[in-house]
Amino acid sequence: MSPRISITLLLSAALLDGCQSNFPTVKTIPNFATVDSHRKIYRGGEPLTKDGWDYLKRLGVHTVVKLNTDRESLDEGAKRLHFKVVSLPIDQKAQTHGPIDPSTIRAAVSKMAHGAVFVHCGSDVRSRPNSLYALFDLQGGQDRTSLVVGSYRVGVDHWKKEAARAEMKLFHFHALLLPGLAHYWRDEVE
């Protein structure tokens, strides 16, 4: 193999590794993580299958905070299990250009503070098992979810903003690609 091809392959692998979340799919839930085990607060991308929703039920989740739009998905699995679905969508235009409605973030944080909640974003397109998104674990739970969880960390858990931002980075929050979300974080979260 030529050195040029070797370097190209090495750089491609490094870039793809940099995009991959530190929190892989668990029980078909992309980027799944526990926010607070005592209060039963969880985060991630939208579950890919019935098994993911069933897993959340076993964890004691009663409420789903849905940050994606109905065009992205309908949360049929949550409805099937009679979760209370709280729809607080942040659409693509708001993510990229803003503004983010502060009442949306406050409502999501408030629901999280009650506990027994799963907060998610993501979409059916990104959740297809054989998609490139699935291959590289880029299926949701990174951007809108990180913004809401970061706001929760600062407002409820009383974390320093820098610590919450570091957690957002672990989930590969895409500040450069989604300046609407980044501006909200910078200007509104205190």
Coordinates of C-alpha atoms in Angstrom, one line a residue:
M1 CA 0.0 0.0 0.0
S2 CA 1.3 3.4 -0.9
P3 CA 2.2 5.9 1.8
R4 CA -0.4 8.3 0.4
I5 CA -3.2 5.7 0.8
S6 CA -2.0 4.8 4.2
I7 CA -2.0 8.4 5.4
T8 CA -5.5 8.9 3.9
L9 CA -6.9 5.8 5.7
L10 CA -5.3 6.8 9.0
L11 CA -6.7 10.3 8.8
S12 CA -10.1 9.1 7.9
A13 CA -10.2 6.6 10.8
A14 CA -9.1 9.3 13.2
L15 CA -11.8 11.7 12.0
L16 CA -14.5 9.1 12.2
D17 CA -13.3 8.1 15.7
G18 CA -13.5 11.8 16.7
C19 CA -17.2 11.9 15.6
Q20 CA -18.2 8.8 17.5
S21 CA -19.8 9.3 20.8
N22 CA -18.2 8.0 24.0
F23 CA -21.6 6.5 24.9
P24 CA -22.5 3.8 22.4
T25 CA -25.9 2.3 21.7
V26 CA -27.3 0.4 24.8
K27 CA -30.4 -1.8 24.3
T28 CA -30.9 -0.1 20.9
I29 CA -30.8 3.4 22.5
P30 CA -28.1 5.5 20.8
N31 CA -25.7 7.5 23.1
F32 CA -27.5 6.2 26.2
A33 CA -26.4 7.5 29.6
T34 CA -27.6 8.0 33.1
V35 CA -27.9 11.6 34.2
D36 CA -29.0 10.8 37.8
S37 CA -29.6 7.1 38.8
H38 CA -31.3 8.1 42.1
R39 CA -33.9 10.2 40.4
K40 CA -34.1 7.9 37.4
I41 CA -33.1 10.5 34.8
Y42 CA -31.7 9.2 31.5
R43 CA -30.7 10.6 28.2
G44 CA -29.9 9.4 24.7
G45 CA -31.1 9.2 21.1
E46 CA -34.6 7.9 20.4
P47 CA -34.6 4.1 20.9
L48 CA -34.3 2.2 17.7
T49 CA -36.6 -0.7 18.6
K50 CA -39.3 -1.9 21.0
D51 CA -36.5 -3.4 23.1
G52 CA -35.1 0.1 23.9
W53 CA -38.5 1.4 25.0
D54 CA -39.0 -1.7 27.1
Y55 CA -35.6 -1.2 28.7
L56 CA -36.6 2.3 29.7
K57 CA -39.8 1.0 31.2
R58 CA -37.8 -1.5 33.3
L59 CA -35.6 1.4 34.5
G60 CA -38.6 3.1 35.9
V61 CA -39.1 5.8 33.3
H62 CA -42.6 7.3 33.2
T63 CA -42.1 10.5 31.1
V64 CA -40.3 11.1 27.8
V65 CA -39.1 14.5 26.9
K66 CA -39.1 14.6 23.1
L67 CA -36.8 17.3 21.6
N68 CA -37.2 16.1 18.0
T69 CA -40.1 17.1 15.8
D70 CA -43.0 14.9 14.7
R71 CA -41.5 15.0 11.2
E72 CA -38.4 13.3 12.6
S73 CA -40.3 10.6 14.5
L74 CA -43.6 10.0 16.4
D75 CA -42.3 8.1 19.5
E76 CA -44.7 5.2 18.8
G77 CA -42.8 3.0 21.3
A78 CA -43.3 5.4 24.1
K79 CA -47.0 5.7 23.3
R80 CA -47.3 1.9 23.2
L81 CA -46.0 1.7 26.8
H82 CA -48.2 4.6 27.9
F83 CA -45.3 6.9 28.8
K84 CA -46.3 10.5 29.1
V85 CA -44.7 12.1 26.1
V86 CA -43.8 15.8 26.5
S87 CA -43.1 17.2 23.1
L88 CA -40.7 20.2 23.2
P89 CA -39.3 20.2 19.7
I90 CA -36.3 22.2 18.6
D91 CA -36.4 22.2 14.8
Q92 CA -33.5 22.3 12.4
K93 CA -33.9 26.0 11.7
A94 CA -33.6 26.9 15.4
Q95 CA -30.6 24.5 15.8
T96 CA -28.7 26.1 13.0
H97 CA -29.9 29.8 13.1
G98 CA -31.7 30.2 16.4
P99 CA -33.3 31.6 18.3
I100 CA -34.1 28.8 20.8
D101 CA -37.1 29.6 22.8
P102 CA -36.0 29.7 26.5
S103 CA -39.3 28.4 27.7
T104 CA -38.7 25.2 25.7
I105 CA -35.4 24.6 27.6
R106 CA -36.9 25.6 30.9
A107 CA -39.9 23.2 30.4
A108 CA -37.5 20.3 29.6
V109 CA -35.3 21.0 32.6
S110 CA -38.4 21.2 34.8
K111 CA -39.7 17.8 33.6
M112 CA -36.2 16.3 34.2
A113 CA -36.2 17.7 37.8
H114 CA -39.3 15.6 38.5
G115 CA -37.4 12.4 37.8
A116 CA -38.4 9.1 36.1
V117 CA -37.7 10.7 32.8
F118 CA -35.9 10.0 29.5
V119 CA -34.8 13.0 27.4
H120 CA -34.0 12.4 23.8
C121 CA -33.6 13.8 20.3
G122 CA -32.8 11.9 17.1
S123 CA -34.9 10.8 14.2
D124 CA -36.2 7.8 12.4
V125 CA -33.9 8.4 9.4
R126 CA -30.8 8.5 11.7
S127 CA -32.1 5.5 13.6
R128 CA -32.3 3.0 10.7
P129 CA -30.2 0.0 11.8
N130 CA -28.3 -0.3 8.6
S131 CA -27.6 3.4 8.0
L132 CA -24.3 5.1 8.1
Y133 CA -25.5 6.9 11.2
A134 CA -25.9 3.5 12.9
L135 CA -22.5 2.3 11.7
F136 CA -20.7 5.2 13.3
D137 CA -23.0 5.7 16.3
L138 CA -24.2 9.2 15.2
Q139 CA -27.9 8.5 15.8
G140 CA -29.0 11.3 18.1
G141 CA -28.8 12.3 21.7
Q142 CA -25.8 14.5 21.1
D143 CA -26.9 18.1 20.4
R144 CA -30.4 19.1 21.5
T145 CA -30.2 16.5 24.3
S146 CA -26.8 17.8 25.4
L147 CA -28.1 21.4 25.5
V148 CA -31.0 20.4 27.7
V149 CA -28.9 18.2 30.0
G150 CA -26.2 20.8 30.2
S151 CA -28.9 23.4 31.2
Y152 CA -30.2 20.9 33.8
R153 CA -26.6 20.4 35.2
V154 CA -26.2 24.1 35.7
G155 CA -29.7 25.0 36.9
V156 CA -30.6 22.0 39.0
D157 CA -27.4 20.2 39.9
H158 CA -25.5 23.6 40.3
W159 CA -22.6 22.5 38.2
K160 CA -20.2 25.1 37.0
K161 CA -20.9 25.9 33.3
E162 CA -17.5 24.7 32.3
A163 CA -18.1 21.3 33.8
A164 CA -21.5 21.0 32.1
R165 CA -19.9 22.0 28.8
A166 CA -17.2 19.3 29.2
E167 CA -19.9 16.7 29.6
M168 CA -21.6 18.1 26.4
K169 CA -18.3 17.6 24.6
L170 CA -18.1 14.0 25.7
F171 CA -21.4 13.5 23.8
H172 CA -19.9 15.4 20.8
F173 CA -22.1 18.4 21.0
H174 CA -21.7 20.0 17.5
A175 CA -21.3 23.7 18.4
L176 CA -19.8 24.7 15.1
L177 CA -22.4 22.9 13.0
L178 CA -25.3 24.1 15.1
P179 CA -24.7 27.7 16.1
G180 CA -28.3 28.2 17.2
L181 CA -27.8 25.7 20.0
A182 CA -24.3 27.1 20.7
H183 CA -25.6 30.6 21.0
Y184 CA -28.3 29.6 23.4
W185 CA -25.7 27.8 25.6
R186 CA -23.4 30.8 25.5
D187 CA -26.0 33.6 26.0
E188 CA -28.8 32.0 28.0
V189 CA -27.4 29.4 30.4
E190 CA -26.1 30.9 33.6

